[in-house]
CSV table of C-alpha atoms in Angstrom, one decimal:
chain,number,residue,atom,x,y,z
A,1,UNK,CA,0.0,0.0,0.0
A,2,UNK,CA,1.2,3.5,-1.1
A,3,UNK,CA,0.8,5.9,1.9
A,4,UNK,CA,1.1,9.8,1.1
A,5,UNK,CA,0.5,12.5,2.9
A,6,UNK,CA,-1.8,15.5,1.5
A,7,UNK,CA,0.9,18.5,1.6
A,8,UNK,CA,2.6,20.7,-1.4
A,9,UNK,CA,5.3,17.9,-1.5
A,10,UNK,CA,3.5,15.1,-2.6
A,11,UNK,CA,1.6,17.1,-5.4
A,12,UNK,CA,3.1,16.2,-7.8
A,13,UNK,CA,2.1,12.3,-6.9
A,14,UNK,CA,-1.6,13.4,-6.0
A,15,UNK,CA,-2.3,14.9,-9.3
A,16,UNK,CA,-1.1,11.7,-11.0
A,17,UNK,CA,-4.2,9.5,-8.8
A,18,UNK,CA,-6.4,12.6,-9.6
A,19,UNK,CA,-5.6,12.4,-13.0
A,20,UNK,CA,-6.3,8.9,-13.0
A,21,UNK,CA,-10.1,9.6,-10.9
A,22,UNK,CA,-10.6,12.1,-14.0
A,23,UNK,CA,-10.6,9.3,-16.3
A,24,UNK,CA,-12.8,7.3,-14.2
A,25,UNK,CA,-16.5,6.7,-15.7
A,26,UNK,CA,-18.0,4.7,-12.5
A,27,UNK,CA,-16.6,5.5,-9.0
A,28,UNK,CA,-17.8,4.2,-6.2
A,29,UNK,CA,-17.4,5.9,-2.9
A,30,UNK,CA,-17.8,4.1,0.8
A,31,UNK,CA,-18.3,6.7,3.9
A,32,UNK,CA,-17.6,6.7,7.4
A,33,UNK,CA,-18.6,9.7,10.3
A,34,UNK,CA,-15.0,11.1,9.1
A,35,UNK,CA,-16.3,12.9,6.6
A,36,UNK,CA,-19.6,15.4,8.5
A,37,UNK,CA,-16.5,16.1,11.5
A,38,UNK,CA,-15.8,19.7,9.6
A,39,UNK,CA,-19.7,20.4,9.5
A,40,UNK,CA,-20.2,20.3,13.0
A,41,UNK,CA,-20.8,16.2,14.0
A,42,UNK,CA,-18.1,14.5,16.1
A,43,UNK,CA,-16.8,11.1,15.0
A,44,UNK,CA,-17.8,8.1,17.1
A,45,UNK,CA,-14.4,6.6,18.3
A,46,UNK,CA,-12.1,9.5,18.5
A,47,UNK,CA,-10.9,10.4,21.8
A,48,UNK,CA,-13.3,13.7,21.7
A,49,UNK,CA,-16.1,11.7,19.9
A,50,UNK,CA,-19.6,10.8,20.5
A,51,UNK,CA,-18.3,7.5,22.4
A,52,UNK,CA,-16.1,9.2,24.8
A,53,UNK,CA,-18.9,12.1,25.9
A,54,UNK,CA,-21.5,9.5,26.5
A,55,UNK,CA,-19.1,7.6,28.9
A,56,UNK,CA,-18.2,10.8,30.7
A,57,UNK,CA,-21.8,11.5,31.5
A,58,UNK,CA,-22.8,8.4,31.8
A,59,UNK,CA,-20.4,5.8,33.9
A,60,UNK,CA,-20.3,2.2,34.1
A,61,UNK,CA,-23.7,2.1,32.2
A,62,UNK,CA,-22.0,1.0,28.8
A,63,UNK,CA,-19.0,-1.0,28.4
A,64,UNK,CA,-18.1,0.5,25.1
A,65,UNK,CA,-19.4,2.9,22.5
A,66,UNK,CA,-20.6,-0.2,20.6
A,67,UNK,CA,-23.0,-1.0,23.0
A,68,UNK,CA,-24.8,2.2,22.7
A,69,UNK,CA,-26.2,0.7,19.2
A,70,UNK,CA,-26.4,-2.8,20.4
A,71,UNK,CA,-30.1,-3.8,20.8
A,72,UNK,CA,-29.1,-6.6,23.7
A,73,UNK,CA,-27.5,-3.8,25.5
A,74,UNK,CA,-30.0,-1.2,25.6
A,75,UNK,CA,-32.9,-2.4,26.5
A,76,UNK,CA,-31.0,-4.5,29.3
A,77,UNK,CA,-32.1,-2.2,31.7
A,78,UNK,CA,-34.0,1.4,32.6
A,79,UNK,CA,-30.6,3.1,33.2
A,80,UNK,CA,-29.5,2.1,30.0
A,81,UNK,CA,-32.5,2.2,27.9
A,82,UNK,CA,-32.4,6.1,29.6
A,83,UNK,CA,-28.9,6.6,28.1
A,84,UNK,CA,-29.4,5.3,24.6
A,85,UNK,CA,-32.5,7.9,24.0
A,86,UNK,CA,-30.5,11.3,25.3
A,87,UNK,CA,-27.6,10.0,23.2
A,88,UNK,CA,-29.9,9.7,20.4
A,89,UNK,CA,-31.5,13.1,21.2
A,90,UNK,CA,-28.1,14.7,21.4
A,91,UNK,CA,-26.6,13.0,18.1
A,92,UNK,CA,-30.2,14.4,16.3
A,93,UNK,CA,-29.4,18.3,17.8
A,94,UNK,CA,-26.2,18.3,16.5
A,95,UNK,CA,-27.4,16.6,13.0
A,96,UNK,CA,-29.6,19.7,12.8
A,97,UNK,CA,-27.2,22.1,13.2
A,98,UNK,CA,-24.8,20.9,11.3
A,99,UNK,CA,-23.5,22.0,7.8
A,100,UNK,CA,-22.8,20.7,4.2
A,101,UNK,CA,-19.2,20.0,3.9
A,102,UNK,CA,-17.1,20.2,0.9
A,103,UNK,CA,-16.6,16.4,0.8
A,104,UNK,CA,-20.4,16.2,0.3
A,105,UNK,CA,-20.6,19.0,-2.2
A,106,UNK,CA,-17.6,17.0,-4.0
A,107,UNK,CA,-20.0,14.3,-4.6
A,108,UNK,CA,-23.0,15.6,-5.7
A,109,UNK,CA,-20.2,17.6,-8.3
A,110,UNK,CA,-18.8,13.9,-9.2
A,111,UNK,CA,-22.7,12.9,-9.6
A,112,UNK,CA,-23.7,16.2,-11.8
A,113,UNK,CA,-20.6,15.2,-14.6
A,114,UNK,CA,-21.7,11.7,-14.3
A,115,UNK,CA,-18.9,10.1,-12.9
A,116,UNK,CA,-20.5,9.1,-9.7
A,117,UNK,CA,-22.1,5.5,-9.8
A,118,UNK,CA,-23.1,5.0,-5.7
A,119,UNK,CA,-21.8,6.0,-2.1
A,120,UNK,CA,-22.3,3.9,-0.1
A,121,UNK,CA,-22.8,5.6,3.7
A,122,UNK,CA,-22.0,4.7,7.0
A,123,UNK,CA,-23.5,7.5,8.7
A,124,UNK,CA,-27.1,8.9,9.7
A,125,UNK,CA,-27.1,12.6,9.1
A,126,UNK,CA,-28.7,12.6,5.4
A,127,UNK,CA,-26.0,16.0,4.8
A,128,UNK,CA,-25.4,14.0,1.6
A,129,UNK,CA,-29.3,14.5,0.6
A,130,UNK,CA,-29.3,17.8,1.7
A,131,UNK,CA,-26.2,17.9,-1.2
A,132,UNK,CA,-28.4,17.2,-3.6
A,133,UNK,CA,-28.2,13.9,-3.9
A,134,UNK,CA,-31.1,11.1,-3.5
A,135,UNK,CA,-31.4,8.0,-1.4
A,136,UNK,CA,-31.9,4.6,-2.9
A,137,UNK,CA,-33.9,2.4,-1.0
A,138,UNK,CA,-32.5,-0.6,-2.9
A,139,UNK,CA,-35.7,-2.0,-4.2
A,140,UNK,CA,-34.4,-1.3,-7.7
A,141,UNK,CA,-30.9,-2.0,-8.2
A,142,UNK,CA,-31.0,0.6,-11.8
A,143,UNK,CA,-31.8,3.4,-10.0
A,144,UNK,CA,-30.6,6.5,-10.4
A,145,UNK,CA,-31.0,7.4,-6.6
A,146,UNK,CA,-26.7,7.4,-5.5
A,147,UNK,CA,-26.7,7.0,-1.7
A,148,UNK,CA,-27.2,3.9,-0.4
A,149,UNK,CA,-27.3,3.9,3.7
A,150,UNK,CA,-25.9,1.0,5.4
A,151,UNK,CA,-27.1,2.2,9.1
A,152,UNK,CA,-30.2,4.1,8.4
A,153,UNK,CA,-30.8,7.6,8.8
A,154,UNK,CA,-32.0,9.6,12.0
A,155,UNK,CA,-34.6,11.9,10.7
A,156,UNK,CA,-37.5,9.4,11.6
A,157,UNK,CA,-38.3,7.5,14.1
A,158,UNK,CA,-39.8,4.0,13.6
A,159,UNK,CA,-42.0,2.1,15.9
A,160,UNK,CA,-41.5,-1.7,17.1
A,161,UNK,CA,-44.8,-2.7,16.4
A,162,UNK,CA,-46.7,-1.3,13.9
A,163,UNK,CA,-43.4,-0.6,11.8
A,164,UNK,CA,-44.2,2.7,10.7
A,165,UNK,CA,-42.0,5.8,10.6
A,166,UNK,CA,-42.9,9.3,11.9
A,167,UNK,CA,-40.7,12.4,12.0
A,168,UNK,CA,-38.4,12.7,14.6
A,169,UNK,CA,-39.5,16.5,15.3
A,170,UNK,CA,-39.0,18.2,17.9
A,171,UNK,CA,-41.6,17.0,20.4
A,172,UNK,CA,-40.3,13.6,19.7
A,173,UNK,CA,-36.2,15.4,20.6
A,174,UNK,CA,-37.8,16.7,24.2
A,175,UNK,CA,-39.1,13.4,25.0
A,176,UNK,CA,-35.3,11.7,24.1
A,177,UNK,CA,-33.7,14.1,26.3
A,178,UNK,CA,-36.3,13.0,29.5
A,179,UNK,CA,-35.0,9.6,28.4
A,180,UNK,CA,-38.6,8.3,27.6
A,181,UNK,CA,-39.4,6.9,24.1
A,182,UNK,CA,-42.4,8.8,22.1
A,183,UNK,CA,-46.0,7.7,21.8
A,184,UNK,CA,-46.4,6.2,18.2
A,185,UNK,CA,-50.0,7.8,17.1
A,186,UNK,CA,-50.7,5.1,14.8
A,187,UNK,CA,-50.4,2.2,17.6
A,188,UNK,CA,-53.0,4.5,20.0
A,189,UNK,CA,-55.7,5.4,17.1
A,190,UNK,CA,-55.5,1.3,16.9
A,191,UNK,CA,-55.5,0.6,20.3
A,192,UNK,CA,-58.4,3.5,21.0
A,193,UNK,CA,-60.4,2.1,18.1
A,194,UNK,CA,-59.6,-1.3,19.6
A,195,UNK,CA,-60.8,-0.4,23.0
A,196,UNK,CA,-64.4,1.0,21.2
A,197,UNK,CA,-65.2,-2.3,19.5
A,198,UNK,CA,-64.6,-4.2,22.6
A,199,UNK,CA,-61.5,-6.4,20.9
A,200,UNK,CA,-58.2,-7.2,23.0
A,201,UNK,CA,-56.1,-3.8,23.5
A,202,UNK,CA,-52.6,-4.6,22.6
A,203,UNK,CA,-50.1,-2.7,25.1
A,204,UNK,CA,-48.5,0.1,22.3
A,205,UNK,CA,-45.8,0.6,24.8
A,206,UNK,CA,-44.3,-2.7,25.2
A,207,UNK,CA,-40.5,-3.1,25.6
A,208,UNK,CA,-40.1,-3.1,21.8
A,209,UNK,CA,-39.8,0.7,21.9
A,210,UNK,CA,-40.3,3.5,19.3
A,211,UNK,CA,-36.5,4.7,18.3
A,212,UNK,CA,-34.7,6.5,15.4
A,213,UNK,CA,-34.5,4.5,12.5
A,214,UNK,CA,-31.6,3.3,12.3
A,215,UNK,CA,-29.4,0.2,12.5
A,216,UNK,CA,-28.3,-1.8,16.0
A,217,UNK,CA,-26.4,-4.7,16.5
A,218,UNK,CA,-28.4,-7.7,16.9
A,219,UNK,CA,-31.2,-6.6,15.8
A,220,UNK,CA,-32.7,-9.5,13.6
A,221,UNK,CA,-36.0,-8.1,12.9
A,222,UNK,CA,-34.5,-5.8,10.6
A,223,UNK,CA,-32.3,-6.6,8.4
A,224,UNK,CA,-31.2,-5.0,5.1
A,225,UNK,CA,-28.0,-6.4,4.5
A,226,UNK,CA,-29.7,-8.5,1.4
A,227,UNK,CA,-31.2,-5.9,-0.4
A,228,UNK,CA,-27.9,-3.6,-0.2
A,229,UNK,CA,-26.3,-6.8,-1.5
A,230,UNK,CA,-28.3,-6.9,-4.2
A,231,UNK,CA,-27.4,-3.3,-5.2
A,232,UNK,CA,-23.6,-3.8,-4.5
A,233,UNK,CA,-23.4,-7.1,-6.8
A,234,UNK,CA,-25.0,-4.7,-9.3
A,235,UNK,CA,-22.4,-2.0,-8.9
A,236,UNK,CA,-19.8,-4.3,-8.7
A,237,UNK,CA,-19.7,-5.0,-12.3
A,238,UNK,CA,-19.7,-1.4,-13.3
A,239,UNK,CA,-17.3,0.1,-10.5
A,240,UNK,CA,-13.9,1.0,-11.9
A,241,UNK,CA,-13.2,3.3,-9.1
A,242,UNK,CA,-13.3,2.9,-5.5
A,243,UNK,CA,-12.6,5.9,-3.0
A,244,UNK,CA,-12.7,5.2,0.9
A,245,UNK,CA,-13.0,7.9,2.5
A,246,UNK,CA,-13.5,9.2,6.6
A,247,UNK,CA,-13.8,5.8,8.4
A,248,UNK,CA,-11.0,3.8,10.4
A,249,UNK,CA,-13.1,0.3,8.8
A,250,UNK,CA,-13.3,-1.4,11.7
A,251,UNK,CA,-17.2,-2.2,11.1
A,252,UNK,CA,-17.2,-5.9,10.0
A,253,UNK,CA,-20.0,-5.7,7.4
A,254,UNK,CA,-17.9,-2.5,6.0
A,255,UNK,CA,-15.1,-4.3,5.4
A,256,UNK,CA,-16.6,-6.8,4.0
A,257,UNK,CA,-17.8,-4.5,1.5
A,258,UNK,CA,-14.5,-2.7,0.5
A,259,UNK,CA,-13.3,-6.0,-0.4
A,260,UNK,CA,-15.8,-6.6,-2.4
A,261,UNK,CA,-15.6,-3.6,-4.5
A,262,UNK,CA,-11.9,-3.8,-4.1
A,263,UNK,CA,-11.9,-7.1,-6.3
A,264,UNK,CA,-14.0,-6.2,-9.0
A,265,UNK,CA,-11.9,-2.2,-9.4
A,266,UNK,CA,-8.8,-4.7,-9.6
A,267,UNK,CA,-10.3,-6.8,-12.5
A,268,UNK,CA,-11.3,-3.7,-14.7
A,269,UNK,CA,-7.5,-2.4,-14.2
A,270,UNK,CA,-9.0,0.1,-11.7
A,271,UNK,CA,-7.7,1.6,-8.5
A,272,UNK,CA,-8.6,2.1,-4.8
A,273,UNK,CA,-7.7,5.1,-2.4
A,274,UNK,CA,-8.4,5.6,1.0
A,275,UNK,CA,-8.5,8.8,2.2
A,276,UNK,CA,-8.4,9.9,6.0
A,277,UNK,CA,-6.5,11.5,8.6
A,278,UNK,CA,-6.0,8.2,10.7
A,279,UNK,CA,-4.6,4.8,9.7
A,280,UNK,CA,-6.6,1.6,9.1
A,281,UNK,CA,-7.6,-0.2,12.1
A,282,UNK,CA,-5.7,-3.3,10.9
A,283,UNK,CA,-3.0,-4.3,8.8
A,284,UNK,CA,-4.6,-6.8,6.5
A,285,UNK,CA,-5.1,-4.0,3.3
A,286,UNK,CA,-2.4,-5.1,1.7
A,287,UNK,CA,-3.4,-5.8,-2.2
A,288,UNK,CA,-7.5,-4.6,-1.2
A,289,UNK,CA,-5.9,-0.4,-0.9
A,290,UNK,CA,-3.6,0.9,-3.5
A,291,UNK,CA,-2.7,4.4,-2.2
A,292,UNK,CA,-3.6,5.8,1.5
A,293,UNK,CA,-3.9,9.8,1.4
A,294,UNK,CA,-3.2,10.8,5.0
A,295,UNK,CA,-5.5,14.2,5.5
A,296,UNK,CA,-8.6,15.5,5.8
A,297,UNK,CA,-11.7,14.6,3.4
A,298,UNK,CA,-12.2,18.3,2.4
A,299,UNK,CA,-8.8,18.9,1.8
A,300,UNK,CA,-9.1,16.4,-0.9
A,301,UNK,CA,-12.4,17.2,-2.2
A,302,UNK,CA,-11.4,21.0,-2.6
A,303,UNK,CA,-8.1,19.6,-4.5
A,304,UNK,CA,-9.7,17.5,-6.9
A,305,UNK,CA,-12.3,19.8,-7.5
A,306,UNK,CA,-9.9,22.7,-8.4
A,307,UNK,CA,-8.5,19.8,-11.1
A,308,UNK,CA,-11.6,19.2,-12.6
A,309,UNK,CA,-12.9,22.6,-13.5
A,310,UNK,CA,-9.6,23.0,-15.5
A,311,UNK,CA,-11.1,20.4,-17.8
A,312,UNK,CA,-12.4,21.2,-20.8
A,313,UNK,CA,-16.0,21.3,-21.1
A,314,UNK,CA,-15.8,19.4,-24.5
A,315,UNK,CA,-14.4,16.9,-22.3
A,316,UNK,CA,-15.9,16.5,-20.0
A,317,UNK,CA,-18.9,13.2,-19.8
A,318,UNK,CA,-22.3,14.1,-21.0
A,319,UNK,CA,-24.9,12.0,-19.9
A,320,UNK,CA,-25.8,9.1,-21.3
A,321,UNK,CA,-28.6,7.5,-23.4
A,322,UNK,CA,-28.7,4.6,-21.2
A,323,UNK,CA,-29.4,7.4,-18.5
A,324,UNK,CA,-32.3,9.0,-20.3
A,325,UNK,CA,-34.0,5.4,-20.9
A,326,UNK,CA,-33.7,5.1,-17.4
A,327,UNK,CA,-35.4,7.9,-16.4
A,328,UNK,CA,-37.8,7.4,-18.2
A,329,UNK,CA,-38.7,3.6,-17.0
A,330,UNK,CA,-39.0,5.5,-13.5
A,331,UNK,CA,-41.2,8.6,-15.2
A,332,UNK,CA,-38.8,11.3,-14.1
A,333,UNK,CA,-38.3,11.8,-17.8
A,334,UNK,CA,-40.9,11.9,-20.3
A,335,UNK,CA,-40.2,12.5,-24.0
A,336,UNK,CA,-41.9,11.3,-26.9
A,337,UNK,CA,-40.0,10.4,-30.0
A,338,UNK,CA,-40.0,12.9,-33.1
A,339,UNK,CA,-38.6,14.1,-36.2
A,340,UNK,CA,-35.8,15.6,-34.2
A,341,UNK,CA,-35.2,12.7,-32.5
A,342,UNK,CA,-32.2,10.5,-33.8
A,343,UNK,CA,-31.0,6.6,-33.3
A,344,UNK,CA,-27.5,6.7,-32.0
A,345,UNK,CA,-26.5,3.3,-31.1
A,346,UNK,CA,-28.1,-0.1,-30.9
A,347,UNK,CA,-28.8,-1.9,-27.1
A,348,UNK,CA,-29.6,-5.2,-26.1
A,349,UNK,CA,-31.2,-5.2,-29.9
A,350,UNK,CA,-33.1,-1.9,-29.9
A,351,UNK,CA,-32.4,1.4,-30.7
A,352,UNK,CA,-31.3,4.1,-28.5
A,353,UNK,CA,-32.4,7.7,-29.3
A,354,UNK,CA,-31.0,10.4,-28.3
A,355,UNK,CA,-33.5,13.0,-27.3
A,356,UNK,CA,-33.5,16.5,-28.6
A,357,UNK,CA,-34.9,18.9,-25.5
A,358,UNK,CA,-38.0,21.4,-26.6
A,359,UNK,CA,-38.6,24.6,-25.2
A,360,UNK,CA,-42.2,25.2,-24.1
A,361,UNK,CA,-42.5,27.6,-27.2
A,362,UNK,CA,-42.0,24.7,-29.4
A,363,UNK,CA,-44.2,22.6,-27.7
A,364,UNK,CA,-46.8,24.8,-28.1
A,365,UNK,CA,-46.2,25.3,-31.7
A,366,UNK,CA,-46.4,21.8,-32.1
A,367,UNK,CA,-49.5,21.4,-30.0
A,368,UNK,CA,-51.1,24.1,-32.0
A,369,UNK,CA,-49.8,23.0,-35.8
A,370,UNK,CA,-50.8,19.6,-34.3
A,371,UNK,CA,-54.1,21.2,-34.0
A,372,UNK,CA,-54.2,23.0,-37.5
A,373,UNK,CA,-53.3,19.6,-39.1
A,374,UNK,CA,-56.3,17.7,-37.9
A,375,UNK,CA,-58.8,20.6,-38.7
A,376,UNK,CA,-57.2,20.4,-42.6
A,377,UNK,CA,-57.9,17.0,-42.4
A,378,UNK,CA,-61.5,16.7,-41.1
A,379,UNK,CA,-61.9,19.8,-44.0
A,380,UNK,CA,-61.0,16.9,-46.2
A,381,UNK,CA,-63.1,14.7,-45.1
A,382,UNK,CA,-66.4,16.7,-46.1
A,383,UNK,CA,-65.0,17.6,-48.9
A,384,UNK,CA,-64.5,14.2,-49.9
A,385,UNK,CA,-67.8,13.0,-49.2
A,386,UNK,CA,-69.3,15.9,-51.3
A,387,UNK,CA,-67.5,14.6,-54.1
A,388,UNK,CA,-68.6,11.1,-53.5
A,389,UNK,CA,-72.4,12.6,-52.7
A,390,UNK,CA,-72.5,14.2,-56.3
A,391,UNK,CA,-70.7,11.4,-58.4
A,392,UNK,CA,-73.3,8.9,-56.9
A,393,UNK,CA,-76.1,11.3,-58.0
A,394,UNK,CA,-74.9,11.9,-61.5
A,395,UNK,CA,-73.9,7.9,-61.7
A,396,UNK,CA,-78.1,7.5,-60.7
A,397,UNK,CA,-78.9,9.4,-63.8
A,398,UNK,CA,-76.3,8.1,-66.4
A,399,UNK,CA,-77.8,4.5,-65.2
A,400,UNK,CA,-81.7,5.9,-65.5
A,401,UNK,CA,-81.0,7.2,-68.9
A,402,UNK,CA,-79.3,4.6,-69.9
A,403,UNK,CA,-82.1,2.3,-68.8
A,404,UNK,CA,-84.7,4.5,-71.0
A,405,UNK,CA,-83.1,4.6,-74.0
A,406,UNK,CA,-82.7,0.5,-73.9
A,407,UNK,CA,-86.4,0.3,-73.4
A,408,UNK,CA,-87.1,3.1,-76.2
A,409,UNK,CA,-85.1,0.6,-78.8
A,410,UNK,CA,-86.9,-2.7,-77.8
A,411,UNK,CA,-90.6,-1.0,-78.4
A,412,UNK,CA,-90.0,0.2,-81.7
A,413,UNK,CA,-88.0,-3.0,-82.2
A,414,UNK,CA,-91.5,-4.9,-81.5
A,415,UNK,CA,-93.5,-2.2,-83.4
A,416,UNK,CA,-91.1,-3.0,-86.6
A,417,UNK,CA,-92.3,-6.9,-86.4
A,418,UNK,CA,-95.5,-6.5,-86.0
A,419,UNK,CA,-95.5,-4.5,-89.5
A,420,UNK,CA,-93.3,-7.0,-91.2
């Protein structure tokens, strides 16, 4: 593994690996709390992180940090189910508060110049959303939708029993920080309604609490791990780019997924960096990373973005028709073929067009010419049928003539025998 360290020395060597991410046509990107530290969230297992303020406060009710998201360990007792809720209110004030960052804005920019096939996310702020960017809920493996979260996200809370999702507003924040888990309003209309019609009332606050929704350890009643596989298998034969970026990958299900993606980049000739200010937890990266980039996330965002706006435009990717098509399967696109339209390749047997965009002008000049067309038309029409009208009637008296002047022959025909 190369290790460099982001500083005016080694640019020389960073431009080469940013050269090489210009080329790139699918990058993949996997996420850890590292990145959302310069917008105002603290890591998890730094020595001033989320981990280490929750033990201060709270002694000797948690072990480790880990077992403030480990479902067996929360709910072992009232002290600790207590602790897990005004560690979950404080995470969501500070998720408010916080900013953007530049690593975030570097990805909706990778995204915008279609170079940006998924990132996949560790954390549970949403601050890539709020980038611009979508999440993908991984019930269709083509979308379009880039994030993929592998822990959930914290701006809802879902509930135990009914397994719905509500906002996690503010009401729901002050009840966190009393260390008492919300009311979910669906599972009282039921039980209310249940009460009026005289059937069993199920308890709606049974140990299986209401909680943000997000991922815990040993939690076996929800599990996504198979629908984010399906989406990485996906990927994985696309990806010719892999960028690691703000986490230590000491997650087991994370690592698991860097190699993944780590095998297929090698196959397509591809490469994968890890960025971050901190070493790898452990030392088994050798042929999974290529190059370690010792600094800060933004540092590196802001660098490559300065190298990709010296590109030239005419280089740069447009977006494909394999895009458009796309779109328009999910109906975020709707374009109907015409003359402007043109075939520019062949897929999978059909033709791919490439759609020429209208302005709302033209549409209405279409709509109306559209218009003008079938009123010629209908014009016609009549005057078709008056043509047909009057060469029926004058056909009627060639044929009664004709008819008269038959019969005026035969009687003097007979007249002329009867003389003879």
């Amino acid at each position: 593994m190369e290790k460099l360290i982001l500083n005016q020395q080694n640019r020389p060597r960073l431009l080469e690996i940013i050269q090489y991410i210009k080329s790139a046509k699918n990058i993949v990107v996997i996420v850890g709390a590292g990145i959302s530290v310069s917008g105002g969230i603290p890591d998890f297992r730094s020595p001033d992180g989320l981990f280490a303020e929750i033990m201060k406060q709270y002694p000797g009710v948690f072990s480790s940090g880990r077992d403030l998201f480990d479902l067996s360990r929360i709910f072992i007792s009232s002290r600790s189910l207590t602790t897990f809720y005004k560690f979950m209110a404080l995470l969501k004030q500070q998720v408010i508060s916080a900013r953007v960052t530049a690593t975030h804005h570097h990805f909706a920019k990778l995204n915008n110049i279609n170079k940006l096939l998924r990132v996949y996310s560790q954390n549970v702020d949403n601050l890539e959303e709020r980038a611009g960017l979508t999440i993908n809920d991984c019930n269709n493996i083509r979308s379009s939708d880039r994030i993929v979260k592998l822990h959930g996200e914290i701006d809802n809370v879902w509930c135990n029993i009914c397994h719905k999702t509500f906002p996690f507003s503010s009401d729901v924040i002050n009840a966190f920080k009393d260390g008492t888990p919300p009311e979910c309003q669906y599972c009282m209309e039921q039980a209310e309604k249940a009460k009026i019609s005289g059937k069993r009332v199920r308890n709606p606050r049974s140990p299986m609490l209401p909680r943000p929704n997000i991922l815990l350890y040993n939690d076996f009643e929800r599990t996504v791990g198979e629908e984010i596989g399906r989406v990485a298998y996906h990927d994985q034969r696309k990806a010719d780019c892999l960028l690691i970026m703000g986490t230590s990958l000491k997650v087991s299900g994370c690592k698991s997924l860097v190699k993944d993606f780590s095998k297929a980049v090698h196959n397509r000739g591809g490469k994968v960096i890890f960025i971050n200010t901190t070493e790898v937890a452990t030392n088994n990266w050798e042929g999974v990373i290529d190059v370690h980039i010792q600094g800060a996330s933004d540092d590196w965002a802001e660098l490559v973005e300065a190298e990709l706006e010296k590109e030239p435009a005419n280089k740069k990717r447009k977006r494909s028709c394999e895009d458009d098509g796309q779109k328009i399967k999910e109906g975020k696109l709707k374009k109907l073929a015409n003359k402007d339209d043109k075939v520019v390749g062949i897929r999978q047997g059909q033709p791919t067009l490439q759609f020429k965009k209208r302005s709302k002008l033209q549409e209405g000049k279409t709509k109306r010419s559209r218009g003008r067309e079938a009123d010629d038309n209908e014009e016609e029409r009549k005057i078709t049928r008056k043509r047909h009208k009057s060469a029926d009637s004058d056909d009627k008296v060639a044929v009664t003539s004709k008819v008269s002047r038959n019969s005026g022959r035969r009687i003097k025909t007979q007249e002329n025998k009867r003389r003879h």
